[in-house]
């Protein structure tokens, strides 16, 4: 069993409380619509609890679309800035969507839930606390679902962009990781049992280079509130130069190709 990586510590998760990070988050790719059709397939039949807990909801990339399909979504995050942003985005004011501020480890919630979802947040949780808690909050046949994306990244993002990201990132402990890898670690700790997976068709989405550059500042290593302004400006210049050389067709747009991906199973009480 490996130790919890330092890159998942509070030093880095707290960056998602920064206003600049929250403002930039809208420029990140959103889940394909078909992702929520796959989630709907995991819901119980009508007449049973159809409430969902979205853990580490951020600005509601999962919670806002999902609320249209269920009786209630409780969207929990410890970032007040993210919740304020989420309320003002499309679908953020639905009556059955409840925004709840607090850490998922201890915040008061209203079970039972038929699903507990987590988008780009699972790595921040205190796993030994959260997954036994999820086991108690779910119905007997409920699932924890990791909601993610499978990106088809062009070579230039690895060979040209990667070294620049590494040079300017404030997260000096960063190492690549995946939801599948984290869930495998949780299985080894007796905290999770994987039961299934599904993936949507690949979609394409384009955005202007300026918005793509700003999306980088929604990452935990690039908060404008914390970066040295000169370093941020240097980094943005390099990001723009790289993107301009590689934009599709010279039209100033970055094309993203990705699929929505679900991994689900049962959270467990753990070995201890």
C-alpha positions in Angstrom: 0.0 0.0 0.0 1.5 3.3 -1.1 1.5 6.5 1.0 -0.9 9.3 0.0 0.9 11.6 -2.5 1.9 15.0 -1.2 0.4 16.6 -4.3 -3.1 15.8 -2.9 -2.5 17.8 0.3 -4.5 20.8 1.6 -1.7 23.1 0.4 -2.9 22.4 -3.1 -6.6 21.7 -2.7 -7.0 25.1 -0.9 -6.1 26.8 -4.2 -9.6 26.0 -5.4 -10.9 28.5 -2.9 -9.2 31.3 -4.8 -11.4 33.6 -6.8 -9.1 33.6 -9.8 -9.2 29.8 -10.1 -13.0 29.8 -9.8 -13.4 32.5 -12.5 -11.1 30.5 -14.9 -12.9 27.2 -14.3 -15.7 28.1 -16.8 -13.1 27.7 -19.6 -12.4 24.0 -18.9 -14.1 21.4 -21.1 -17.5 20.3 -19.9 -18.7 16.7 -19.7 -20.4 15.5 -22.9 -24.2 15.4 -22.6 -24.1 11.6 -23.0 -22.2 11.3 -19.7 -25.5 12.1 -17.9 -27.4 9.5 -19.9 -24.9 6.9 -18.6 -25.3 8.3 -15.1 -29.1 8.0 -15.5 -28.7 4.3 -16.3 -27.3 3.8 -12.8 -30.3 5.4 -11.0 -32.8 3.2 -9.3 -36.3 2.8 -10.7 -38.8 5.4 -9.7 -40.5 5.0 -6.3 -37.1 4.6 -4.6 -34.7 7.3 -3.3 -33.4 9.3 -6.3 -31.3 11.8 -4.4 -27.6 12.3 -5.4 -24.7 13.7 -3.4 -22.1 15.4 -5.6 -18.9 15.5 -3.5 -16.4 18.2 -4.3 -18.9 19.8 -6.7 -16.9 22.9 -7.6 -19.0 25.1 -9.9 -21.4 22.2 -10.7 -20.0 20.6 -13.8 -21.8 17.4 -12.7 -24.5 18.7 -10.3 -26.2 21.2 -12.6 -26.8 18.9 -15.6 -27.7 15.9 -13.3 -30.3 17.9 -11.3 -32.6 17.7 -14.3 -32.7 13.9 -14.1 -33.2 13.2 -10.4 -35.3 14.3 -7.5 -32.5 16.2 -5.6 -28.8 16.9 -5.9 -26.9 18.0 -2.8 -23.8 19.7 -4.2 -21.0 19.9 -1.6 -17.8 21.9 -1.7 -15.5 23.6 0.8 -15.0 26.5 -1.6 -17.5 29.3 -1.0 -16.2 31.0 -4.2 -17.0 27.9 -6.3 -20.5 27.6 -4.9 -21.2 31.3 -5.6 -20.0 30.9 -9.2 -22.1 27.7 -9.6 -25.3 29.3 -8.4 -25.0 31.9 -11.2 -24.2 29.5 -14.0 -26.9 27.9 -16.3 -28.9 25.4 -14.2 -27.4 26.6 -11.0 -30.8 28.0 -9.6 -32.8 24.8 -10.0 -35.1 24.2 -7.0 -33.9 20.7 -6.4 -30.2 21.6 -6.5 -28.9 22.4 -3.0 -25.5 24.0 -2.7 -23.8 23.1 0.6 -20.6 24.6 1.8 -18.2 22.5 3.9 -15.6 19.7 3.7 -17.1 16.4 2.5 -15.4 14.6 5.4 -17.7 16.3 8.0 -20.4 18.5 6.4 -24.0 17.8 7.4 -25.9 16.2 4.5 -29.3 14.5 4.0 -29.1 10.8 3.2 -29.9 8.3 1.9 -28.4 8.8 -1.6 -28.8 6.4 -4.5 -25.6 7.8 -6.1 -22.6 9.7 -4.8 -20.6 11.3 -7.6 -17.2 13.0 -7.7 -15.8 14.8 -10.8 -12.3 16.1 -10.6 -12.2 16.0 -6.8 -11.8 12.5 -5.5 -8.0 12.9 -5.2 -8.5 15.7 -2.6 -10.6 13.6 -0.2 -9.3 12.1 3.1 -10.0 8.6 1.7 -9.9 6.8 5.1 -12.6 9.1 6.4 -14.7 9.7 3.3 -15.2 6.3 1.8 -16.5 4.7 5.0 -18.8 7.7 5.3 -20.0 7.2 1.7 -20.8 3.6 2.6 -23.1 4.8 5.4 -24.7 7.5 3.2 -25.7 5.3 0.3 -28.7 3.0 -0.1 -27.8 -0.7 0.1 -27.5 -0.9 -3.7 -26.2 2.6 -4.3 -23.0 3.4 -6.1 -20.1 5.8 -5.8 -19.3 7.1 -9.3 -16.1 8.7 -10.4 -17.0 11.0 -13.3 -14.1 11.9 -15.6 -12.9 12.5 -19.1 -10.7 10.5 -21.5 -8.8 13.0 -23.5 -7.1 12.4 -26.9 -4.2 14.9 -26.4 -2.1 15.9 -29.4 1.6 15.3 -29.3 2.4 19.0 -28.9 0.7 19.1 -25.5 3.2 16.6 -24.2 6.4 17.7 -26.0 5.9 21.5 -26.1 3.4 22.4 -23.5 4.4 19.9 -20.8 7.8 21.3 -20.0 6.4 24.8 -19.8 3.7 23.7 -17.4 6.4 22.0 -15.3 8.6 25.1 -15.2 5.9 27.5 -14.0 3.6 25.3 -11.9 3.5 26.0 -8.2 2.7 22.4 -7.5 6.3 21.1 -7.3 5.1 17.7 -6.2 2.9 17.0 -9.2 3.0 13.6 -10.8 0.5 12.2 -13.4 -2.4 10.3 -11.9 -5.8 8.9 -13.0 -9.1 8.1 -11.4 -8.6 4.4 -12.2 -5.3 4.5 -10.4 -6.7 6.1 -7.3 -9.6 3.6 -7.2 -7.2 0.8 -7.5 -5.3 2.2 -4.5 -8.6 2.4 -2.6 -9.4 -1.2 -3.4 -6.0 -2.1 -2.0 -7.0 -0.3 1.2 -10.3 -2.1 1.5 -12.2 1.2 0.9 -13.8 0.5 -2.5 -15.0 -2.4 -4.8 -15.1 -1.6 -8.5 -18.2 -2.9 -10.2 -18.3 -1.3 -13.7 -17.3 1.4 -16.1 -18.7 3.1 -19.2 -17.5 5.7 -21.7 -19.3 8.0 -24.2 -18.4 8.5 -27.8 -15.6 11.0 -28.4 -16.8 14.6 -28.9 -15.0 17.7 -30.3 -15.1 21.1 -28.7 -13.3 24.2 -29.9 -12.3 27.3 -27.9 -10.3 30.5 -28.7 -6.7 30.4 -27.7 -7.2 33.1 -25.1 -9.8 31.1 -23.3 -7.7 28.0 -23.4 -4.8 29.9 -21.8 -7.1 31.1 -19.1 -8.3 27.6 -18.5 -4.7 26.7 -17.4 -5.2 29.1 -14.5 -8.0 26.9 -13.2 -5.4 24.3 -12.3 -4.0 24.1 -8.8 -0.5 25.0 -9.8 -1.5 28.2 -11.7 -3.7 30.4 -9.5 -3.4 34.0 -10.5 -4.0 34.9 -6.9 -0.8 33.2 -5.9 1.6 33.3 -8.9 4.1 36.0 -9.2 2.6 38.4 -11.7 5.7 38.4 -13.8 5.9 34.6 -13.9 2.2 34.4 -14.8 2.7 36.8 -17.7 5.8 34.9 -19.0 3.9 31.7 -18.8 0.9 33.1 -20.6 3.1 34.4 -23.4 4.6 30.9 -23.9 1.3 29.2 -23.7 -0.1 31.5 -26.4 2.9 31.0 -28.6 2.7 27.2 -28.3 -1.1 27.2 -29.0 -0.8 29.6 -31.9 1.7 27.3 -33.6 -0.5 24.3 -33.1 -4.1 25.7 -33.5 -6.1 23.6 -35.9 -6.1 25.1 -39.4 -4.6 28.4 -38.3 -8.0 29.6 -37.2 -6.9 30.5 -33.7 -9.0 27.7 -32.1 -7.9 24.8 -29.9 -9.8 21.6 -30.6 -10.4 19.3 -27.7 -11.3 15.6 -28.4 -12.5 13.7 -25.4 -15.1 11.3 -24.0 -17.0 11.2 -20.8 -16.0 8.3 -18.5 -17.6 6.7 -15.5 -16.1 4.3 -13.0 -18.4 3.0 -10.3 -18.7 0.6 -7.4 -19.3 0.3 -3.7 -17.5 2.3 -1.1 -16.5 0.1 1.9 -15.7 0.5 5.5 -12.0 -0.3 5.1 -9.7 -2.9 6.7 -9.4 -1.1 10.0 
